[in-house]
Amino acid sequence: MQYCSTRGGVHGWDFRDVLFSGYAPDGGMFMPESVPVLSPDTLRGWRGLPYTKLVVEVASLFIPTQLIPREDLEVLVGEALSGFSVPEVVRIARLKEGLSVLELFHGGTLAFKDLAMTCTVRFLNYFLQKENHRATVVVGTSGDTGGSAIQSAKGLSGLDVLVVYPRGRITPVQEKHMITCLEDNIHVFAADGSSDDIDQPLRRLFADQVLVKSHGLMSLNSVNWSRVMIQLAHFIYAYLELSGTEQAGGDLPELEVVVPTGGGGNIAAGYIVKQMGLPLKLVAMVNSNDIVHRTVTTGDFSMAADVTQTLAPAIDIQDPYNMERVFWLLLGRDGASVKNMMEEFQRSRRHSLPESHRKLLSQVLSTGTVSDEGILETMRRCWEENQYVLCPHTAVAVWHHYHCPHSPTVSRCYVATASPAKFQAAVQRAGLTFDLPEAVLALDKLASRYQNLERSLNWCKDWEDRLREKIQSVSSVRDNRGTYYV
C-alpha cells in the first residue's frame, strides 16, 4: 500500500512517511493510491467482531506488516482504546421510531476525535521509539481535536504538541481539556479569531519544507491520513450492526449514515468506505456555516465573509478541507483538476463547481442545514420522546430524522460526535439538564497554562512568527537533551 497527493505531485510514499506529514509537499492531502474493496463474505465474517478488533482489521489493509507487524498493531490499537469509559468503546443507542445513534464519545475528552487520535499517537510513538527520533505536532482546532491530541500525547518523550484554539469560540469544557494540561511537551495558544483564521498561518508553516524537515513538524488534524483511516472503522461497524447484512446471499443492503459536518473528515471517511464496496447513503448535515450544503446543492464552493458562531461550535467551519479528498475520489483521482480547483479556492476563497461535477457529488452525498433554533428543537424533542440528551452537534444530524422521513426498508444511523457534557450552555438553552461526569467537574479545580495570540493589523504573519519561534525554541530545548528529529 502506497500513498499519493490529491494534487498529483507526490506518489509512492509509505504509511510511515504519510503518518509523519501534514499536507503533502505540493499542498495536497495524502490518500492511498488504491482503495481495497471488501467482499460481502469478508464483511459478514467481520460481523460480531469487537470494535477494537475491527479497527485492527481495517488498519491492516492500509499499514503493511513490514512497517507494523500484525501482533504489534494489535497491541497498539488495544492500548489506544483501552481507556474508554464503556468496554465496547463505541455504542449504538437504539431509540424510538428507528432512531439509531452511534455514540463515538466515550473517550477521554468525550468526543469522537479520541478514537482516531489515540491510535494515531500510538503509531507515531511506535516509530519514534523504534528510531530514537522526535517530532513536533502542530494542531489547529475548532474545539475537540486539540484536547484529544493533548490528552493522547501528554507526557510522551518523543512528541511535543503545539495547539492553537479560537478563544471565545469553544465551550469551557473544551478549553479546559487543553489549558489544564501542564506537561512539558504541551504548548497551548489561544488565538483571537476563528478556526479558519488559525488554518492560514498553519498552512504557511507546513509549506516551509526547511522548517518541516529541520524540526520534525507534523499535523494531527484530520489532514493526517491516519486519522481518516481509523475513522473508516466506525462506518463499517455501524453498517455491520444496523444494515441487516448478516443475511447470507443476495446484494448487500443499504445503510443511510447521517453525519454532522465541519472539516469533512468523517464524510471523507464515509466516502472511502463507500468506495470499498459498502452501499452507504451519506448525508452531511451542517449548521449555519453551510459551505458543504451550498457546494452539493448549487455548486457554490465558497467561504462566507465570516464564520458564524453557533450552538455547535466544533463545526463552525467555512473551510471543509477534507472535501479535497472527496473531490479527488469523485473526479477519478485527477490530481491536476483537484490542484487547479483547490488552488483557486485557497487564493480567492471561492470556486464554482461545474454542473457535471456538482451532479456527481450530489449522487454520493446529500446535505441539509440546521439553525440554532432547529438544534434546540431537536434536543428537546429527542428528550421528550426518548429521555435521551443529544449534544448540539449530534442534534444537527438528528434534525434530519424528524424532518426527512426515510423508507422503512433502509436502515439509518446518526453519528453522535460528542457528549452533551461538553456543551452545557446548549443543554440549558434547550431547557434540559445533564449530570456532569466526575472527570469534567474535576477540570474546574486544575491550574491552567496557555499563551495568547492577539489580533493585529498583520495578524496572520504575526501569528506565524510567534508559532515559528515557539517551534524553534522547543526544538532547541530538545536538542540540548541530545535528541534528533525525523
Tab-separated table of C-alpha atoms in Angstrom:
chain	number	residue	atom	x	y	z
A	1	MET	CA	0.000	0.000	0.000
A	2	GLN	CA	1.453	3.317	-1.124
A	3	TYR	CA	0.144	6.859	-0.913
A	4	CYS	CA	-0.088	9.875	-3.189
A	5	SER	CA	-1.150	13.515	-3.008
A	6	THR	CA	-4.599	14.630	-4.110
A	7	ARG	CA	-2.849	17.283	-6.230
A	8	GLY	CA	-0.801	14.809	-8.246
A	9	GLY	CA	2.685	15.958	-7.304
A	10	VAL	CA	3.635	13.181	-4.882
A	11	HIS	CA	3.481	9.405	-5.350
A	12	GLY	CA	4.904	6.288	-3.769
A	13	TRP	CA	5.068	7.329	-0.112
A	14	ASP	CA	4.584	4.646	2.534
A	15	PHE	CA	2.415	4.757	5.649
A	16	ARG	CA	5.236	5.935	7.889
A	17	ASP	CA	6.063	8.825	5.538
A	18	VAL	CA	2.435	9.903	5.432
A	19	LEU	CA	1.927	9.487	9.191
A	20	PHE	CA	4.687	11.999	9.877
A	21	SER	CA	3.418	14.530	7.349
A	22	GLY	CA	0.773	17.208	7.388
A	23	TYR	CA	-0.138	18.405	3.953
A	24	ALA	CA	1.791	16.862	1.076
A	25	PRO	CA	4.718	18.932	-0.225
A	26	ASP	CA	2.582	20.045	-3.209
A	27	GLY	CA	-0.103	21.349	-0.836
A	28	GLY	CA	-2.431	18.395	-1.320
A	29	MET	CA	-3.656	15.719	1.085
A	30	PHE	CA	-2.456	12.137	1.197
A	31	MET	CA	-4.639	9.282	0.019
A	32	PRO	CA	-3.973	5.592	-0.706
A	33	GLU	CA	-3.050	5.077	-4.360
A	34	SER	CA	-5.629	2.265	-4.457
A	35	VAL	CA	-8.621	1.614	-2.213
A	36	PRO	CA	-9.148	-2.032	-1.202
A	37	VAL	CA	-12.591	-3.463	-1.949
A	38	LEU	CA	-14.239	-5.625	0.704
A	39	SER	CA	-16.201	-8.655	-0.450
A	40	PRO	CA	-19.612	-9.439	1.065
A	41	ASP	CA	-18.091	-12.573	2.608
A	42	THR	CA	-15.356	-10.540	4.283
A	43	LEU	CA	-17.906	-8.107	5.677
A	44	ARG	CA	-20.134	-10.865	7.004
A	45	GLY	CA	-17.071	-12.510	8.547
A	46	TRP	CA	-16.327	-9.277	10.407
A	47	ARG	CA	-19.821	-9.004	11.879
A	48	GLY	CA	-19.725	-9.506	15.626
A	49	LEU	CA	-16.077	-8.531	15.988
A	50	PRO	CA	-15.365	-6.270	18.977
A	51	TYR	CA	-14.775	-2.709	17.838
A	52	THR	CA	-11.079	-2.842	18.737
A	53	LYS	CA	-10.533	-5.926	16.566
A	54	LEU	CA	-12.459	-4.317	13.713
A	55	VAL	CA	-10.106	-1.315	13.875
A	56	VAL	CA	-7.151	-3.712	13.594
A	57	GLU	CA	-8.693	-5.389	10.532
A	58	VAL	CA	-9.305	-2.048	8.831
A	59	ALA	CA	-5.903	-0.578	9.704
A	60	SER	CA	-4.104	-3.707	8.475
A	61	LEU	CA	-5.481	-3.030	4.973
A	62	PHE	CA	-3.511	0.241	4.853
A	63	ILE	CA	-0.423	-0.486	7.011
A	64	PRO	CA	1.953	-3.100	5.587
A	65	THR	CA	3.218	-5.691	8.073
A	66	GLN	CA	6.817	-4.777	7.295
A	67	LEU	CA	6.121	-1.363	8.844
A	68	ILE	CA	3.981	-2.509	11.782
A	69	PRO	CA	3.752	-6.299	12.230
A	70	ARG	CA	0.239	-7.610	12.898
A	71	GLU	CA	0.988	-8.536	16.517
A	72	ASP	CA	2.372	-5.038	17.201
A	73	LEU	CA	-0.647	-3.435	15.520
A	74	GLU	CA	-2.994	-5.412	17.774
A	75	VAL	CA	-1.111	-4.243	20.876
A	76	LEU	CA	-1.029	-0.596	19.764
A	77	VAL	CA	-4.746	-0.423	18.946
A	78	GLY	CA	-5.660	-2.375	22.080
A	79	GLU	CA	-3.692	0.013	24.291
A	80	ALA	CA	-5.035	3.078	22.499
A	81	LEU	CA	-8.690	2.115	23.003
A	82	SER	CA	-8.342	0.602	26.477
A	83	GLY	CA	-9.137	3.782	28.385
A	84	PHE	CA	-12.656	4.370	27.067
A	85	SER	CA	-15.493	4.566	29.555
A	86	VAL	CA	-17.534	1.723	28.033
A	87	PRO	CA	-15.964	-1.699	27.393
A	88	GLU	CA	-17.287	-1.860	23.827
A	89	VAL	CA	-15.543	1.501	23.049
A	90	VAL	CA	-18.422	2.699	20.843
A	91	ARG	CA	-22.092	2.047	21.438
A	92	ILE	CA	-25.346	2.286	19.498
A	93	ALA	CA	-28.360	3.780	21.274
A	94	ARG	CA	-31.498	2.340	19.677
A	95	LEU	CA	-34.285	4.812	20.347
A	96	LYS	CA	-37.914	5.136	19.238
A	97	GLU	CA	-39.101	5.330	15.629
A	98	GLY	CA	-35.931	3.796	14.199
A	99	LEU	CA	-33.609	6.455	15.647
A	100	SER	CA	-30.209	4.738	15.999
A	101	VAL	CA	-27.431	6.915	17.442
A	102	LEU	CA	-23.815	5.798	17.053
A	103	GLU	CA	-22.096	7.038	20.228
A	104	LEU	CA	-18.461	7.832	19.452
A	105	PHE	CA	-17.801	9.978	22.524
A	106	HIS	CA	-16.703	7.595	25.279
A	107	GLY	CA	-13.008	8.558	25.205
A	108	GLY	CA	-11.036	10.832	27.495
A	109	THR	CA	-12.209	14.147	26.001
A	110	LEU	CA	-15.777	12.973	25.321
A	111	ALA	CA	-15.556	13.399	21.528
A	112	PHE	CA	-15.208	11.132	18.517
A	113	LYS	CA	-11.735	12.534	17.859
A	114	ASP	CA	-10.425	10.323	20.692
A	115	LEU	CA	-10.976	7.163	18.628
A	116	ALA	CA	-8.567	8.055	15.831
A	117	MET	CA	-6.298	10.327	17.857
A	118	THR	CA	-5.339	7.724	20.459
A	119	CYS	CA	-4.478	5.208	17.736
A	120	THR	CA	-2.569	7.715	15.619
A	121	VAL	CA	-0.475	8.900	18.565
A	122	ARG	CA	0.370	5.266	19.406
A	123	PHE	CA	1.515	4.714	15.817
A	124	LEU	CA	3.671	7.832	15.997
A	125	ASN	CA	5.230	6.861	19.307
A	126	TYR	CA	5.912	3.349	17.975
A	127	PHE	CA	8.081	4.682	15.144
A	128	LEU	CA	9.703	7.411	17.255
A	129	GLN	CA	10.816	4.955	19.912
A	130	LYS	CA	11.973	2.451	17.326
A	131	GLU	CA	14.107	5.070	15.566
A	132	ASN	CA	15.084	7.248	18.566
A	133	HIS	CA	13.541	10.266	16.862
A	134	ARG	CA	11.367	13.184	17.969
A	135	ALA	CA	8.535	15.070	16.264
A	136	THR	CA	6.700	18.344	16.817
A	137	VAL	CA	2.941	18.163	16.305
A	138	VAL	CA	1.127	21.379	15.336
A	139	VAL	CA	-2.669	21.349	15.616
A	140	GLY	CA	-5.272	23.982	14.835
A	141	THR	CA	-8.582	23.121	16.481
A	142	SER	CA	-12.215	24.192	16.336
A	143	GLY	CA	-12.725	22.662	19.772
A	144	ASP	CA	-12.297	18.908	20.090
A	145	THR	CA	-9.159	17.993	18.119
A	146	GLY	CA	-6.799	19.997	20.326
A	147	GLY	CA	-7.947	18.463	23.579
A	148	SER	CA	-7.850	14.980	22.112
A	149	ALA	CA	-4.316	15.475	20.762
A	150	ILE	CA	-3.135	16.808	24.105
A	151	GLN	CA	-4.692	14.047	26.192
A	152	SER	CA	-3.366	11.369	23.833
A	153	ALA	CA	0.213	12.704	23.710
A	154	LYS	CA	0.812	14.326	27.103
A	155	GLY	CA	3.961	13.126	28.782
A	156	LEU	CA	5.288	11.189	25.773
A	157	SER	CA	9.030	11.658	25.441
A	158	GLY	CA	9.051	11.577	21.644
A	159	LEU	CA	6.448	14.248	20.920
A	160	ASP	CA	5.949	17.954	21.514
A	161	VAL	CA	2.399	19.153	20.842
A	162	LEU	CA	1.562	22.756	19.928
A	163	VAL	CA	-2.177	23.511	19.819
A	164	VAL	CA	-3.928	26.707	18.682
A	165	TYR	CA	-7.613	27.217	19.526
A	166	PRO	CA	-10.057	30.084	18.811
A	167	ARG	CA	-10.504	31.968	22.076
A	168	GLY	CA	-14.141	32.624	22.997
A	169	ARG	CA	-15.464	30.276	20.294
A	170	ILE	CA	-15.313	26.965	22.163
A	171	THR	CA	-17.000	25.721	25.327
A	172	PRO	CA	-15.410	25.916	28.790
A	173	VAL	CA	-15.007	22.126	28.907
A	174	GLN	CA	-13.278	22.056	25.521
A	175	GLU	CA	-10.953	24.831	26.651
A	176	LYS	CA	-10.160	23.195	29.996
A	177	HIS	CA	-9.262	19.902	28.310
A	178	MET	CA	-6.428	21.896	26.678
A	179	ILE	CA	-5.236	24.595	29.073
A	180	THR	CA	-5.166	22.432	32.213
A	181	CYS	CA	-2.526	20.122	30.773
A	182	LEU	CA	0.780	21.283	32.288
A	183	GLU	CA	3.153	18.612	30.939
A	184	ASP	CA	6.386	19.964	29.477
A	185	ASN	CA	5.653	18.622	25.996
A	186	ILE	CA	2.326	20.503	25.673
A	187	HIS	CA	2.156	24.100	24.372
A	188	VAL	CA	-1.248	25.828	24.016
A	189	PHE	CA	-2.114	29.109	22.269
A	190	ALA	CA	-5.452	30.956	22.406
A	191	ALA	CA	-5.984	32.915	19.172
A	192	ASP	CA	-8.227	35.941	18.723
A	193	GLY	CA	-10.009	34.609	15.634
A	194	SER	CA	-11.847	31.663	14.117
A	195	SER	CA	-10.564	28.161	13.432
A	196	ASP	CA	-10.395	29.064	9.736
A	197	ASP	CA	-8.204	32.055	10.652
A	198	ILE	CA	-5.905	29.700	12.541
A	199	ASP	CA	-5.537	27.454	9.495
A	200	GLN	CA	-3.909	30.252	7.477
A	201	PRO	CA	-0.610	30.616	9.410
A	202	LEU	CA	-0.501	26.851	9.943
A	203	ARG	CA	-0.638	26.204	6.200
A	204	ARG	CA	2.237	28.675	5.751
A	205	LEU	CA	4.303	26.900	8.392
A	206	PHE	CA	3.739	23.499	6.767
A	207	ALA	CA	4.589	24.942	3.346
A	208	ASP	CA	8.083	25.779	4.675
A	209	GLN	CA	9.785	22.459	3.959
A	210	VAL	CA	13.017	23.562	5.652
A	211	LEU	CA	11.084	24.173	8.876
A	212	VAL	CA	9.132	20.928	8.490
A	213	LYS	CA	12.235	18.807	7.981
A	214	SER	CA	14.527	20.509	10.476
A	215	HIS	CA	12.005	20.356	13.333
A	216	GLY	CA	10.089	17.168	12.546
A	217	LEU	CA	6.901	19.169	12.024
A	218	MET	CA	3.677	17.247	11.505
A	219	SER	CA	-0.089	17.554	11.905
A	220	LEU	CA	-2.654	15.616	13.901
A	221	ASN	CA	-5.681	17.302	12.356
A	222	SER	CA	-7.727	15.101	10.064
A	223	VAL	CA	-5.330	16.347	7.406
A	224	ASN	CA	-3.313	13.368	8.699
A	225	TRP	CA	-4.300	10.247	6.779
A	226	SER	CA	-4.096	8.039	9.877
A	227	ARG	CA	-6.970	9.945	11.482
A	228	VAL	CA	-9.230	9.376	8.476
A	229	MET	CA	-8.103	5.741	8.196
A	230	ILE	CA	-9.164	4.894	11.761
A	231	GLN	CA	-12.475	6.671	11.205
A	232	LEU	CA	-13.288	4.207	8.433
A	233	ALA	CA	-13.894	1.643	11.168
A	234	HIS	CA	-16.911	3.293	12.759
A	235	PHE	CA	-18.725	3.470	9.426
A	236	ILE	CA	-18.046	-0.231	8.876
A	237	TYR	CA	-19.072	-1.009	12.469
A	238	ALA	CA	-22.360	0.862	12.050
A	239	TYR	CA	-23.009	-0.914	8.769
A	240	LEU	CA	-22.419	-4.367	10.260
A	241	GLU	CA	-24.614	-3.635	13.274
A	242	LEU	CA	-27.529	-1.881	11.609
A	243	SER	CA	-27.861	-2.797	7.935
A	244	GLY	CA	-29.034	-6.399	8.283
A	245	THR	CA	-26.029	-7.701	6.380
A	246	GLU	CA	-25.997	-10.912	8.441
A	247	GLN	CA	-28.448	-12.411	5.985
A	248	ALA	CA	-26.402	-14.628	3.671
A	249	GLY	CA	-26.541	-14.239	-0.094
A	250	GLY	CA	-28.012	-11.534	-2.286
A	251	ASP	CA	-26.989	-7.909	-2.596
A	252	LEU	CA	-25.715	-6.063	0.438
A	253	PRO	CA	-28.444	-3.898	1.999
A	254	GLU	CA	-28.069	-0.113	2.054
A	255	LEU	CA	-27.449	1.938	5.199
A	256	GLU	CA	-28.006	5.682	5.406
A	257	VAL	CA	-25.453	7.415	7.657
A	258	VAL	CA	-26.134	10.991	8.764
A	259	VAL	CA	-23.076	12.954	9.896
A	260	PRO	CA	-22.723	16.414	11.498
A	261	THR	CA	-20.099	18.008	9.269
A	262	GLY	CA	-17.427	20.679	9.695
A	263	GLY	CA	-13.957	19.949	8.352
A	264	GLY	CA	-15.315	16.951	6.464
A	265	GLY	CA	-13.052	14.219	7.881
A	266	ASN	CA	-15.940	11.928	8.730
A	267	ILE	CA	-17.593	12.477	5.359
A	268	ALA	CA	-14.309	11.733	3.592
A	269	ALA	CA	-14.004	8.518	5.620
A	270	GLY	CA	-17.584	7.556	4.781
A	271	TYR	CA	-16.991	8.115	1.075
A	272	ILE	CA	-13.846	5.978	1.160
A	273	VAL	CA	-15.844	3.202	2.857
A	274	LYS	CA	-18.422	3.547	0.091
A	275	GLN	CA	-15.598	3.086	-2.442
A	276	MET	CA	-14.550	-0.023	-0.525
A	277	GLY	CA	-17.833	-1.621	-1.524
A	278	LEU	CA	-20.265	-0.813	1.284
A	279	PRO	CA	-23.592	0.555	0.000
A	280	LEU	CA	-23.723	3.657	2.193
A	281	LYS	CA	-26.018	6.593	1.579
A	282	LEU	CA	-24.167	9.566	3.082
A	283	VAL	CA	-25.877	12.661	4.461
A	284	ALA	CA	-23.773	15.634	5.608
A	285	MET	CA	-25.675	17.922	7.963
A	286	VAL	CA	-24.254	21.375	8.699
A	287	ASN	CA	-25.121	24.356	10.858
A	288	SER	CA	-25.278	27.953	9.594
A	289	ASN	CA	-21.731	27.565	8.259
A	290	ASP	CA	-23.174	25.878	5.218
A	291	ILE	CA	-20.411	25.683	2.598
A	292	VAL	CA	-20.760	21.902	2.175
A	293	HIS	CA	-24.538	22.227	1.722
A	294	ARG	CA	-24.137	25.020	-0.857
A	295	THR	CA	-21.478	23.061	-2.724
A	296	VAL	CA	-23.686	19.987	-3.091
A	297	THR	CA	-26.930	21.801	-3.889
A	298	THR	CA	-25.727	24.704	-6.083
A	299	GLY	CA	-22.010	24.134	-6.798
A	300	ASP	CA	-21.100	27.214	-4.738
A	301	PHE	CA	-17.861	26.123	-3.046
A	302	SER	CA	-17.093	29.483	-1.480
A	303	MET	CA	-16.347	30.730	2.013
A	304	ALA	CA	-18.666	33.225	3.662
A	305	ALA	CA	-17.166	36.524	4.762
A	306	ASP	CA	-17.122	35.358	8.379
A	307	VAL	CA	-17.574	32.186	10.365
A	308	THR	CA	-20.926	32.239	12.150
A	309	GLN	CA	-20.794	31.277	15.817
A	310	THR	CA	-23.468	28.664	16.579
A	311	LEU	CA	-24.513	26.266	19.320
A	312	ALA	CA	-22.432	23.584	17.548
A	313	PRO	CA	-19.004	25.272	17.631
A	314	ALA	CA	-16.874	22.284	16.572
A	315	ILE	CA	-18.434	22.520	13.106
A	316	ASP	CA	-18.261	26.316	12.858
A	317	ILE	CA	-16.003	25.915	9.838
A	318	GLN	CA	-16.042	27.581	6.425
A	319	ASP	CA	-13.035	25.687	5.039
A	320	PRO	CA	-14.012	21.993	4.935
A	321	TYR	CA	-10.510	20.916	3.943
A	322	ASN	CA	-11.263	17.190	3.733
A	323	MET	CA	-13.603	17.863	0.818
A	324	GLU	CA	-10.388	17.870	-1.223
A	325	ARG	CA	-10.203	14.100	-0.620
A	326	VAL	CA	-13.835	13.730	-1.689
A	327	PHE	CA	-13.245	15.739	-4.883
A	328	TRP	CA	-10.175	13.612	-5.699
A	329	LEU	CA	-12.159	10.382	-5.467
A	330	LEU	CA	-15.136	11.895	-7.250
A	331	LEU	CA	-13.015	13.064	-10.191
A	332	GLY	CA	-11.324	9.701	-10.691
A	333	ARG	CA	-8.092	10.633	-8.897
A	334	ASP	CA	-7.443	13.505	-11.294
A	335	GLY	CA	-4.738	15.369	-9.356
A	336	ALA	CA	-4.381	18.152	-11.918
A	337	SER	CA	-8.073	19.069	-11.729
A	338	VAL	CA	-8.058	18.965	-7.928
A	339	LYS	CA	-4.903	21.111	-7.830
A	340	ASN	CA	-6.481	23.790	-10.023
A	341	MET	CA	-9.730	23.728	-8.051
A	342	MET	CA	-8.146	23.912	-4.600
A	343	GLU	CA	-5.515	26.495	-5.501
A	344	GLU	CA	-8.249	28.747	-6.854
A	345	PHE	CA	-10.271	28.184	-3.681
A	346	GLN	CA	-7.314	28.973	-1.429
A	347	ARG	CA	-6.384	32.052	-3.449
A	348	SER	CA	-9.844	33.585	-3.858
A	349	ARG	CA	-11.800	31.721	-1.131
A	350	ARG	CA	-14.264	30.550	-3.765
A	351	HIS	CA	-14.730	28.056	-6.589
A	352	SER	CA	-17.770	27.284	-8.683
A	353	LEU	CA	-18.169	23.581	-9.408
A	354	PRO	CA	-19.075	22.764	-12.994
A	355	GLU	CA	-22.600	21.375	-13.102
A	356	SER	CA	-21.293	17.975	-14.195
A	357	HIS	CA	-19.109	17.795	-11.067
A	358	ARG	CA	-21.913	19.032	-8.826
A	359	LYS	CA	-24.234	16.321	-10.154
A	360	LEU	CA	-21.599	13.668	-9.455
A	361	LEU	CA	-21.214	14.994	-5.918
A	362	SER	CA	-24.957	15.086	-5.283
A	363	GLN	CA	-25.199	11.429	-6.321
A	364	VAL	CA	-22.904	10.360	-3.470
A	365	LEU	CA	-23.703	12.980	-0.833
A	366	SER	CA	-26.927	14.577	0.378
A	367	THR	CA	-26.926	17.580	2.684
A	368	GLY	CA	-29.049	19.741	4.929
A	369	THR	CA	-28.562	22.816	7.091
A	370	VAL	CA	-29.862	23.441	10.614
A	371	SER	CA	-30.285	26.702	12.523
A	372	ASP	CA	-29.636	27.144	16.231
A	373	GLU	CA	-33.379	27.008	16.827
A	374	GLY	CA	-33.516	23.745	14.900
A	375	ILE	CA	-30.746	22.372	17.121
A	376	LEU	CA	-32.652	23.284	20.294
A	377	GLU	CA	-35.931	21.944	18.908
A	378	THR	CA	-34.255	18.619	18.103
A	379	MET	CA	-32.622	18.344	21.532
A	380	ARG	CA	-35.985	18.953	23.223
A	381	ARG	CA	-37.916	16.527	21.042
A	382	CYS	CA	-35.369	13.741	21.447
A	383	TRP	CA	-35.547	14.162	25.217
A	384	GLU	CA	-39.356	14.252	25.262
A	385	GLU	CA	-39.635	11.084	23.176
A	386	ASN	CA	-36.646	9.113	24.453
A	387	GLN	CA	-35.306	10.720	27.653
A	388	TYR	CA	-32.020	10.930	25.764
A	389	VAL	CA	-29.887	14.107	25.717
A	390	LEU	CA	-28.116	14.969	22.473
A	391	CYS	CA	-25.094	17.230	22.163
A	392	PRO	CA	-25.786	20.165	19.792
A	393	HIS	CA	-23.609	18.658	17.031
A	394	THR	CA	-25.431	15.338	17.188
A	395	ALA	CA	-28.683	17.324	17.121
A	396	VAL	CA	-27.586	18.806	13.784
A	397	ALA	CA	-27.612	15.244	12.438
A	398	VAL	CA	-30.745	14.049	14.262
A	399	TRP	CA	-32.753	17.032	12.971
A	400	HIS	CA	-32.732	15.047	9.713
A	401	HIS	CA	-34.602	12.194	11.447
A	402	TYR	CA	-37.512	14.425	12.403
A	403	HIS	CA	-37.754	16.381	9.150
A	404	CYS	CA	-36.790	13.899	6.418
A	405	PRO	CA	-38.782	10.658	6.704
A	406	HIS	CA	-36.980	7.670	5.274
A	407	SER	CA	-38.018	4.402	3.708
A	408	PRO	CA	-38.688	1.659	6.275
A	409	THR	CA	-36.720	-0.711	4.043
A	410	VAL	CA	-33.482	1.277	4.537
A	411	SER	CA	-31.849	1.453	7.966
A	412	ARG	CA	-30.480	4.758	9.135
A	413	CYS	CA	-27.699	5.737	11.564
A	414	TYR	CA	-26.942	9.104	13.179
A	415	VAL	CA	-23.373	9.829	14.206
A	416	ALA	CA	-23.026	11.245	17.746
A	417	THR	CA	-19.721	13.083	17.735
A	418	ALA	CA	-19.612	14.393	21.320
A	419	SER	CA	-21.131	14.054	24.763
A	420	PRO	CA	-23.654	16.673	25.889
A	421	ALA	CA	-21.412	17.109	28.960
A	422	LYS	CA	-19.140	19.297	26.823
A	423	PHE	CA	-21.945	21.680	25.829
A	424	GLN	CA	-23.798	22.593	28.994
A	425	ALA	CA	-24.858	26.040	27.737
A	426	ALA	CA	-26.691	24.477	24.784
A	427	VAL	CA	-28.261	21.820	27.021
A	428	GLN	CA	-29.513	24.542	29.360
A	429	ARG	CA	-30.832	26.689	26.497
A	430	ALA	CA	-32.863	23.683	25.408
A	431	GLY	CA	-34.371	23.605	28.915
A	432	LEU	CA	-32.702	20.296	29.739
A	433	THR	CA	-30.290	19.063	32.383
A	434	PHE	CA	-27.399	16.634	32.195
A	435	ASP	CA	-25.357	15.353	35.122
A	436	LEU	CA	-21.695	16.085	34.507
A	437	PRO	CA	-19.207	13.222	34.857
A	438	GLU	CA	-16.739	13.491	37.740
A	439	ALA	CA	-13.857	13.912	35.294
A	440	VAL	CA	-15.487	17.072	33.892
A	441	LEU	CA	-16.249	18.519	37.329
A	442	ALA	CA	-12.621	17.965	38.328
A	443	LEU	CA	-11.390	20.226	35.491
A	444	ASP	CA	-12.548	23.322	37.413
A	445	LYS	CA	-10.036	22.592	40.178
A	446	LEU	CA	-6.983	22.344	37.931
A	447	ALA	CA	-4.388	25.028	37.212
A	448	SER	CA	-4.102	26.291	33.647
A	449	ARG	CA	-1.388	27.476	31.244
A	450	TYR	CA	-1.579	28.996	27.761
A	451	GLN	CA	-0.354	31.926	25.639
A	452	ASN	CA	-2.438	34.476	23.741
A	453	LEU	CA	-2.263	35.265	20.026
A	454	GLU	CA	-3.741	38.761	19.759
A	455	ARG	CA	-5.487	40.193	16.701
A	456	SER	CA	-3.283	42.767	14.984
A	457	LEU	CA	-3.234	44.598	11.674
A	458	ASN	CA	-0.922	41.942	10.232
A	459	TRP	CA	-2.237	39.137	12.426
A	460	CYS	CA	-1.581	36.196	10.087
A	461	LYS	CA	2.134	36.995	9.757
A	462	ASP	CA	2.386	37.835	13.465
A	463	TRP	CA	0.815	34.513	14.469
A	464	GLU	CA	3.037	32.646	12.049
A	465	ASP	CA	6.129	34.312	13.551
A	466	ARG	CA	5.045	33.551	17.138
A	467	LEU	CA	4.368	29.906	16.345
A	468	ARG	CA	7.588	29.559	14.360
A	469	GLU	CA	9.519	30.991	17.306
A	470	LYS	CA	7.871	28.502	19.666
A	471	ILE	CA	8.625	25.558	17.376
A	472	GLN	CA	12.270	26.614	17.187
A	473	SER	CA	12.560	27.136	20.950
A	474	VAL	CA	11.030	23.732	21.678
A	475	SER	CA	13.497	22.173	19.260
A	476	SER	CA	16.382	23.993	20.917
A	477	VAL	CA	15.430	22.645	24.331
A	478	ARG	CA	15.126	19.104	22.981
A	479	ASP	CA	18.384	19.359	21.044
A	480	ASN	CA	20.167	20.255	24.283
A	481	ARG	CA	18.949	16.921	25.653
A	482	GLY	CA	20.641	15.006	22.886
A	483	THR	CA	17.659	14.070	20.730
A	484	TYR	CA	17.257	14.418	16.989
A	485	TYR	CA	14.385	14.756	14.572
A	486	VAL	CA	12.595	12.812	11.870
